mmCIF file of C-alpha atoms in Angstrom:
data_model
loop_
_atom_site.group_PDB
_atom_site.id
_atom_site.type_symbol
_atom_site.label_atom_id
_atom_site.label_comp_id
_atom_site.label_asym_id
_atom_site.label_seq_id
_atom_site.Cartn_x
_atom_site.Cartn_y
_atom_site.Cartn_z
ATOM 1 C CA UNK U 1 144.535 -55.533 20.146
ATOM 2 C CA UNK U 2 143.546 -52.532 18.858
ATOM 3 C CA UNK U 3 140.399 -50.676 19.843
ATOM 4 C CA UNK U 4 138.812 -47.286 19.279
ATOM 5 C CA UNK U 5 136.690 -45.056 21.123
ATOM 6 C CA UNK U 6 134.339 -42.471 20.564
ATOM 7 C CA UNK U 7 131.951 -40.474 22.292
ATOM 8 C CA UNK U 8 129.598 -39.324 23.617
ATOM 9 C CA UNK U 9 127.200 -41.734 22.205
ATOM 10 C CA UNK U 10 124.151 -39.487 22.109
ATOM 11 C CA UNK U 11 124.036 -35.432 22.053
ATOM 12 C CA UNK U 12 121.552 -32.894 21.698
ATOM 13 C CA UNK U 13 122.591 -29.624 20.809
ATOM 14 C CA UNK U 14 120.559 -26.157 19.792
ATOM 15 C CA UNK U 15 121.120 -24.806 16.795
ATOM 16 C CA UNK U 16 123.773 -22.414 16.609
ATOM 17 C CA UNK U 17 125.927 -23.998 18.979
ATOM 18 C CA UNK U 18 129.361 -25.502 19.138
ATOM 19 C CA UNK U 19 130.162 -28.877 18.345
ATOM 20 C CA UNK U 20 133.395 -31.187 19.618
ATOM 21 C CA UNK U 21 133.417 -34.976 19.100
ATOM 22 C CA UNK U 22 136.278 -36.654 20.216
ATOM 23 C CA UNK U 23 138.061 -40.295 18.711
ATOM 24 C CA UNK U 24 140.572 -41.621 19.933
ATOM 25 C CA UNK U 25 142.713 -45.232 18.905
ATOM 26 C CA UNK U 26 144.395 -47.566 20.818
ATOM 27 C CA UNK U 27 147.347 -50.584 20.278
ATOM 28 C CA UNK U 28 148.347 -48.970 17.221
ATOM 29 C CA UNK U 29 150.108 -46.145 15.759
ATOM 30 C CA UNK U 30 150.368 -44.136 12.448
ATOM 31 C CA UNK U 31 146.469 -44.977 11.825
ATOM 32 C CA UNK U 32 144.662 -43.397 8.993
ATOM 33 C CA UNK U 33 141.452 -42.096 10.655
ATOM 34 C CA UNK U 34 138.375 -40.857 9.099
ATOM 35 C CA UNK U 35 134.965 -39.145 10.190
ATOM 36 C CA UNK U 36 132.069 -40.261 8.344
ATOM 37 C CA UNK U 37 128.236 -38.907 8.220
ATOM 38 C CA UNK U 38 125.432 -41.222 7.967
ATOM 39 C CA UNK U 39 122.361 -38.854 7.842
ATOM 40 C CA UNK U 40 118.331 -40.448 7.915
ATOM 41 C CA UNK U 41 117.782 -42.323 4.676
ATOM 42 C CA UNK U 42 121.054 -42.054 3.718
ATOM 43 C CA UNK U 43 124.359 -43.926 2.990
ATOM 44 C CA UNK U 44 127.460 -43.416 5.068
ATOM 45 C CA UNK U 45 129.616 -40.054 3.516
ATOM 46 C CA UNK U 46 132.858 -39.375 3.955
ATOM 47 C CA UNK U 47 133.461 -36.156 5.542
ATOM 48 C CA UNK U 48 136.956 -35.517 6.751
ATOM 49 C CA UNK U 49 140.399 -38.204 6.341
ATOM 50 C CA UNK U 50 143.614 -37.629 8.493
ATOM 51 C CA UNK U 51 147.009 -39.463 7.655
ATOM 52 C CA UNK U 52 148.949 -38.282 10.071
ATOM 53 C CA UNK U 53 149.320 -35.492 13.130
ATOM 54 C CA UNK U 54 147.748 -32.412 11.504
ATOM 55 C CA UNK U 55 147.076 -33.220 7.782
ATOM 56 C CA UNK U 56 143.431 -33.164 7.313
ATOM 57 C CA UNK U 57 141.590 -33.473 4.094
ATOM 58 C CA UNK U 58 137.789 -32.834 3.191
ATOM 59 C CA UNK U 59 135.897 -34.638 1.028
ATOM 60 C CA UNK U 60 133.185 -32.193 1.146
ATOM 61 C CA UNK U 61 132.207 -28.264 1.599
ATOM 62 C CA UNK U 62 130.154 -28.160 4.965
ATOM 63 C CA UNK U 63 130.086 -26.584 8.569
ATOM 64 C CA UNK U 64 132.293 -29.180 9.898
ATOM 65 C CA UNK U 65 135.918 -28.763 10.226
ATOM 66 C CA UNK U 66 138.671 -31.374 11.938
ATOM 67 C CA UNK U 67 141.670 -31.615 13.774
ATOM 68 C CA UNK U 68 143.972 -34.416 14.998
ATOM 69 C CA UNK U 69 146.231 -33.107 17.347
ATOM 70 C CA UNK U 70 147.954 -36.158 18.600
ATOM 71 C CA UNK U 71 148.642 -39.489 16.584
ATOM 72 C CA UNK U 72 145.813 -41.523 17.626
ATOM 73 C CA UNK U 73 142.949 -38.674 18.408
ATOM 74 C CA UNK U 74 140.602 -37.261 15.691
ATOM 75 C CA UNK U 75 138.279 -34.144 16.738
ATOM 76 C CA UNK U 76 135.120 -33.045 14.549
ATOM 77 C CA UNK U 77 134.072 -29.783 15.457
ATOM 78 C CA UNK U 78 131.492 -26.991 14.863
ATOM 79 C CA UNK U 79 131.238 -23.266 15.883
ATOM 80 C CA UNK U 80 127.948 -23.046 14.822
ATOM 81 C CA UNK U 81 125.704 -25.537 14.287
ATOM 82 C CA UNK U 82 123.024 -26.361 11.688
ATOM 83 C CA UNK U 83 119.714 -28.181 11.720
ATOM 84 C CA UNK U 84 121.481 -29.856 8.572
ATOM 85 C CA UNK U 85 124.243 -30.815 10.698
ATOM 86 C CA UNK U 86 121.736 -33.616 13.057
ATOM 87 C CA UNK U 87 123.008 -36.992 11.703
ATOM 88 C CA UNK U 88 125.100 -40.194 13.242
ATOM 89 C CA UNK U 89 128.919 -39.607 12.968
ATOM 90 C CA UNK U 90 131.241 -42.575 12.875
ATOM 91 C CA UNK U 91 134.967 -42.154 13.318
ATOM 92 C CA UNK U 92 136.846 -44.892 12.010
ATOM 93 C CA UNK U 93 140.591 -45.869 11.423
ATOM 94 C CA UNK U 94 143.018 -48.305 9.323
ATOM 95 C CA UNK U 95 146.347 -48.880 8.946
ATOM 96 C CA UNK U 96 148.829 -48.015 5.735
ATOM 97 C CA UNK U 97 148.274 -50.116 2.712
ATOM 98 C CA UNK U 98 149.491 -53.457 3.880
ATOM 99 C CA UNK U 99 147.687 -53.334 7.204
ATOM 100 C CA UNK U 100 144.601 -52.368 5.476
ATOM 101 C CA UNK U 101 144.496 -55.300 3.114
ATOM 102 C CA UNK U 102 144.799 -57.429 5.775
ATOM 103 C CA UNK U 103 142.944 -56.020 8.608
ATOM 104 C CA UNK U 104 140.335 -53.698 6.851
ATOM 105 C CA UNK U 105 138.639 -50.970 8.267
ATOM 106 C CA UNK U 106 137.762 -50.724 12.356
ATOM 107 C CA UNK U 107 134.419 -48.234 12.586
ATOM 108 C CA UNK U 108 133.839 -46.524 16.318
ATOM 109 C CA UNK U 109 130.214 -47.001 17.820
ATOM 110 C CA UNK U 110 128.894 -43.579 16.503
ATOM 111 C CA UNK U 111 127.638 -40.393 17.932
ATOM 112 C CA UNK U 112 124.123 -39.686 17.404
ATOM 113 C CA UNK U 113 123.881 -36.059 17.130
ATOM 114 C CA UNK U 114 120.351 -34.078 16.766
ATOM 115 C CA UNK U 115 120.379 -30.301 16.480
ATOM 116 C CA UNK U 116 116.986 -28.624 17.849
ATOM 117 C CA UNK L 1 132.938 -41.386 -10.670
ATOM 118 C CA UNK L 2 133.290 -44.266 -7.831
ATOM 119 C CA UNK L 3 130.031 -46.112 -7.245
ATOM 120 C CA UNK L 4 128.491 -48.716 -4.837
ATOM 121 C CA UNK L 5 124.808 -50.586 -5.796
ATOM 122 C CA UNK L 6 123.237 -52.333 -3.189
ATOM 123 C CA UNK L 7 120.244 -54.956 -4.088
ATOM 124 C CA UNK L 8 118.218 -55.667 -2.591
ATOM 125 C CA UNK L 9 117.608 -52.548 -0.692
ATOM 126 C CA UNK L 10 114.943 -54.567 1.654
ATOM 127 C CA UNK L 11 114.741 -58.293 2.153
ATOM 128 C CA UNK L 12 112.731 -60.127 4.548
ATOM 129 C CA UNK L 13 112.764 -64.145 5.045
ATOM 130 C CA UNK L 14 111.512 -66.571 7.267
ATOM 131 C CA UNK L 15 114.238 -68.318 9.588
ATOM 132 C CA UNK L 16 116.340 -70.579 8.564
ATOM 133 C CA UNK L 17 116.374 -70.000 4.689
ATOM 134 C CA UNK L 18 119.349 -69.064 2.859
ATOM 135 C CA UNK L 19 119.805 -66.167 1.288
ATOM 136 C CA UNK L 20 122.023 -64.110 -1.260
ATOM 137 C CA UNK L 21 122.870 -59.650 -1.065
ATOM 138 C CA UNK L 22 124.406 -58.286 -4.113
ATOM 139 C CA UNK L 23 126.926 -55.555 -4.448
ATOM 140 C CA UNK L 24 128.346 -54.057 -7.497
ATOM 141 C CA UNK L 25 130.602 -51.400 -8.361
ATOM 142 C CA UNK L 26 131.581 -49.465 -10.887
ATOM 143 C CA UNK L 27 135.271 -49.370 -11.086
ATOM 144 C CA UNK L 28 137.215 -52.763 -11.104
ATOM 145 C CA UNK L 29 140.445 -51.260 -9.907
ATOM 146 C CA UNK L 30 139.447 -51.910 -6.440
ATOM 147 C CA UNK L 31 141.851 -52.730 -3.600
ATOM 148 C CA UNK L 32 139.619 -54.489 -1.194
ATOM 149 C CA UNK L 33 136.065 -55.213 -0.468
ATOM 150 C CA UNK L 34 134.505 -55.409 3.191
ATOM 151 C CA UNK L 35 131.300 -56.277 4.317
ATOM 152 C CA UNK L 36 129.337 -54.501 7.507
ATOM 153 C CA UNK L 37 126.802 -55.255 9.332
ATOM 154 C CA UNK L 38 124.968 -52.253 11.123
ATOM 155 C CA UNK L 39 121.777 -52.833 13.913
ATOM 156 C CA UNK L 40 119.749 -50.192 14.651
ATOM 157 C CA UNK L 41 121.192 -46.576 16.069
ATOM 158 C CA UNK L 42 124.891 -49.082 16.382
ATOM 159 C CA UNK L 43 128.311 -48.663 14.575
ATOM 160 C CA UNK L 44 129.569 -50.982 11.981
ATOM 161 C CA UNK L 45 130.942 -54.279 12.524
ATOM 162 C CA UNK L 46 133.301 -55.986 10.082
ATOM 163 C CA UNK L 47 132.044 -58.676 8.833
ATOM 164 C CA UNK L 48 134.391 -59.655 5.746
ATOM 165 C CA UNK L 49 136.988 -58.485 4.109
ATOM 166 C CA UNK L 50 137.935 -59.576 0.325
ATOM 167 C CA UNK L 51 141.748 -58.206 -1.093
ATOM 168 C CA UNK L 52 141.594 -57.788 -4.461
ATOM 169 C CA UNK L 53 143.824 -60.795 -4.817
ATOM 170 C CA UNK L 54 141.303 -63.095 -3.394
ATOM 171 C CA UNK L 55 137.773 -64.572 -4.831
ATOM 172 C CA UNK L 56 136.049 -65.327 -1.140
ATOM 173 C CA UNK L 57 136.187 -65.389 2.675
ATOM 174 C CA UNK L 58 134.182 -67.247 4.854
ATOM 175 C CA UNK L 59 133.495 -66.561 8.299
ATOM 176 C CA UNK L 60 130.957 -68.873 10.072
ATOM 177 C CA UNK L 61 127.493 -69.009 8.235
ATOM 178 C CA UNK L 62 128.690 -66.367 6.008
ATOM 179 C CA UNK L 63 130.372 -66.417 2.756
ATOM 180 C CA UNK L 64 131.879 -63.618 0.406
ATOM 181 C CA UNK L 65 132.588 -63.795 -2.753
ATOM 182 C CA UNK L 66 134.230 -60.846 -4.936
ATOM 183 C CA UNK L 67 134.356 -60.864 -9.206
ATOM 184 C CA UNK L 68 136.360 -57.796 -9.892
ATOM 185 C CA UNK L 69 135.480 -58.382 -13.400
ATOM 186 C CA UNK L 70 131.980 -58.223 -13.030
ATOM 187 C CA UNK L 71 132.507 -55.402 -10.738
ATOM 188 C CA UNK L 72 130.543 -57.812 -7.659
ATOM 189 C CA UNK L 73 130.359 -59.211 -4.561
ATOM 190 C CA UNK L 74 127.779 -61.757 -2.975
ATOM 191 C CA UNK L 75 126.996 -61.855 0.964
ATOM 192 C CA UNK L 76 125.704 -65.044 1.215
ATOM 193 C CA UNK L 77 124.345 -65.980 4.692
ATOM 194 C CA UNK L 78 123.354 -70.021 5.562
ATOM 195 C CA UNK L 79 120.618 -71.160 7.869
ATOM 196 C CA UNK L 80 119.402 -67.830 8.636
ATOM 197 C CA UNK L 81 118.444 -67.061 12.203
ATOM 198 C CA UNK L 82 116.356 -63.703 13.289
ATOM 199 C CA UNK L 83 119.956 -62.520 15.047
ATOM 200 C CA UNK L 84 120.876 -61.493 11.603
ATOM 201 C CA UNK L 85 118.066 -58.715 11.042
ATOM 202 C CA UNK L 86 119.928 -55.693 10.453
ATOM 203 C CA UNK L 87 121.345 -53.455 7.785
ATOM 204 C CA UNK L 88 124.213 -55.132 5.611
ATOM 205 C CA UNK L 89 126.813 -52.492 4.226
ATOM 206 C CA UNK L 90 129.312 -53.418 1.651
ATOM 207 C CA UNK L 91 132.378 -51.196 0.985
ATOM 208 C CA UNK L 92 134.512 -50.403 -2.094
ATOM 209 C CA UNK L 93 138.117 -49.435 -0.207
ATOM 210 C CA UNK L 94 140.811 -47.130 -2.709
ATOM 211 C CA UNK L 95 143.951 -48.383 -2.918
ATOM 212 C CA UNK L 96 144.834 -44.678 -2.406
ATOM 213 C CA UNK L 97 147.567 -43.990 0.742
ATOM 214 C CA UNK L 98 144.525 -42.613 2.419
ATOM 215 C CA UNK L 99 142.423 -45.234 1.595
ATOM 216 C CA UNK L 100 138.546 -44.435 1.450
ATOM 217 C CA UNK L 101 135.723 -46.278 1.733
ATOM 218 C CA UNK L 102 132.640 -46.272 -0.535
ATOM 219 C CA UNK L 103 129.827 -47.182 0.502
ATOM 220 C CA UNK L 104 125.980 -48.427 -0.796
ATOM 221 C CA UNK L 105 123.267 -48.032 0.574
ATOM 222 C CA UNK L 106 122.627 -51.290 2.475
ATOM 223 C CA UNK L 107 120.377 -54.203 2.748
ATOM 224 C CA UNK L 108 117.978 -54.025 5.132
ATOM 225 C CA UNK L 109 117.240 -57.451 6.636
ATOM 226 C CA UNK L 110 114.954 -59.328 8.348
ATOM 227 C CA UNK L 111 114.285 -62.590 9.313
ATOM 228 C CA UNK L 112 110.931 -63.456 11.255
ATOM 229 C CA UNK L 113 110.806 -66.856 13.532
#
């Protein structure tokens, strides 16, 4: 079965600092992953999609960027973080069309980031 | 523009009623239709998911429907039990190759013993 992992699960950073979350999928291959932002009071955003080994796309302008240097990992980084930036980031990941129709979309358990 | 509506946004109920969340969204040419359920500071757990070629899942005490026409989708959850207090996301997915998800805002439940 196929699982995904992310962590860490909570993180404090200072303003101004670097940023690396890490995602990573197992028992499948080929996954469309995805970073999402769910800041307080707010609905889930879409921040960054991969389709495969090194094609990222943004959905929107921001201090974030993303990499996916192997099949199943997804990275969300920062060189410099923002107060703007605190928020709970969910990676998540689903297969090409016909997987997704039947299968849907798997979310990770999130990563609770608050920048002091 | 792609958009996800979410009523009601709060809902509380005493045990064991049943009860009815409403989604809507804007564009019919939607590919599927999945229903979360989020508890506090937690990821999202699948609850349903409706293809665009189907009317309704069921899963337990839960049922989802989906009227593309309408542009809507029903949670409706039986016999409700205070276990199901927590934040109910449905999802719009894009029949896109990359496939994304929008989202509304959420129902926040609760049900009180």
């Amino acid at each position: 079965s196929q699982t995904i992992h992310q962590w860490p699960a909570t993180l404090v950073q200072p303003v101004g600092s670097p940023l690396s979350l890490e995602c990573t999928v197992e028992g499948t291959s080929n996954p469309n992953l995805y970073w999402y932002r769910q800041a307080a009071g707010r609905g889930l955003q879409l921040l960054f999609y991969s389709v495969g080994i090194g094609q990222i796309s943004s959905e929107v302008p921001q201090n974030l960027s993303a990499s996916r240097p192997q099949d199943r990992q997804f990275i969300l980084s920062s060189k410099k973080l923002l107060l703007s930036d605190s928020g709970f980031y969910l990676c998540a990941w689903t297969g090409g069309l016909l997987v997704r129709a039947n299968y849907g979309y798997t979310f990770g358990s999130g990563t609770r980031l608050t920048v002091v | 523009k792609q958009e996800v509506t979410q009523i009601p946004a709060a809902l509380s109920v005493p045990e064991g009623e049943n009860l009815v969340l409403n989604c809507s969204f804007t564009d019919s040419a939607i590919y599927n239709l999945q229903w979360f359920r989020q508890d506090p500071g937690k990821g999202l757990t699948s609850l349903l998911l409706i293809q665009s070629s189907q009317r309704e899942q069921t899963s337990g005490r839960l049922n989802a429907s989906l009227d593309k026409s309408s542009g809507r989708s029903t949670l409706y959850i039986a016999a409700s039990q205070p276990g199901d207090s927590a934040t109910y996301l449905c999802a719009r997915g894009g029949g896109t190759s990359y496939g994304k998800l929008t989202f509304g805002q959420g129902t926040i439940l609760t049900v009180h013993p």
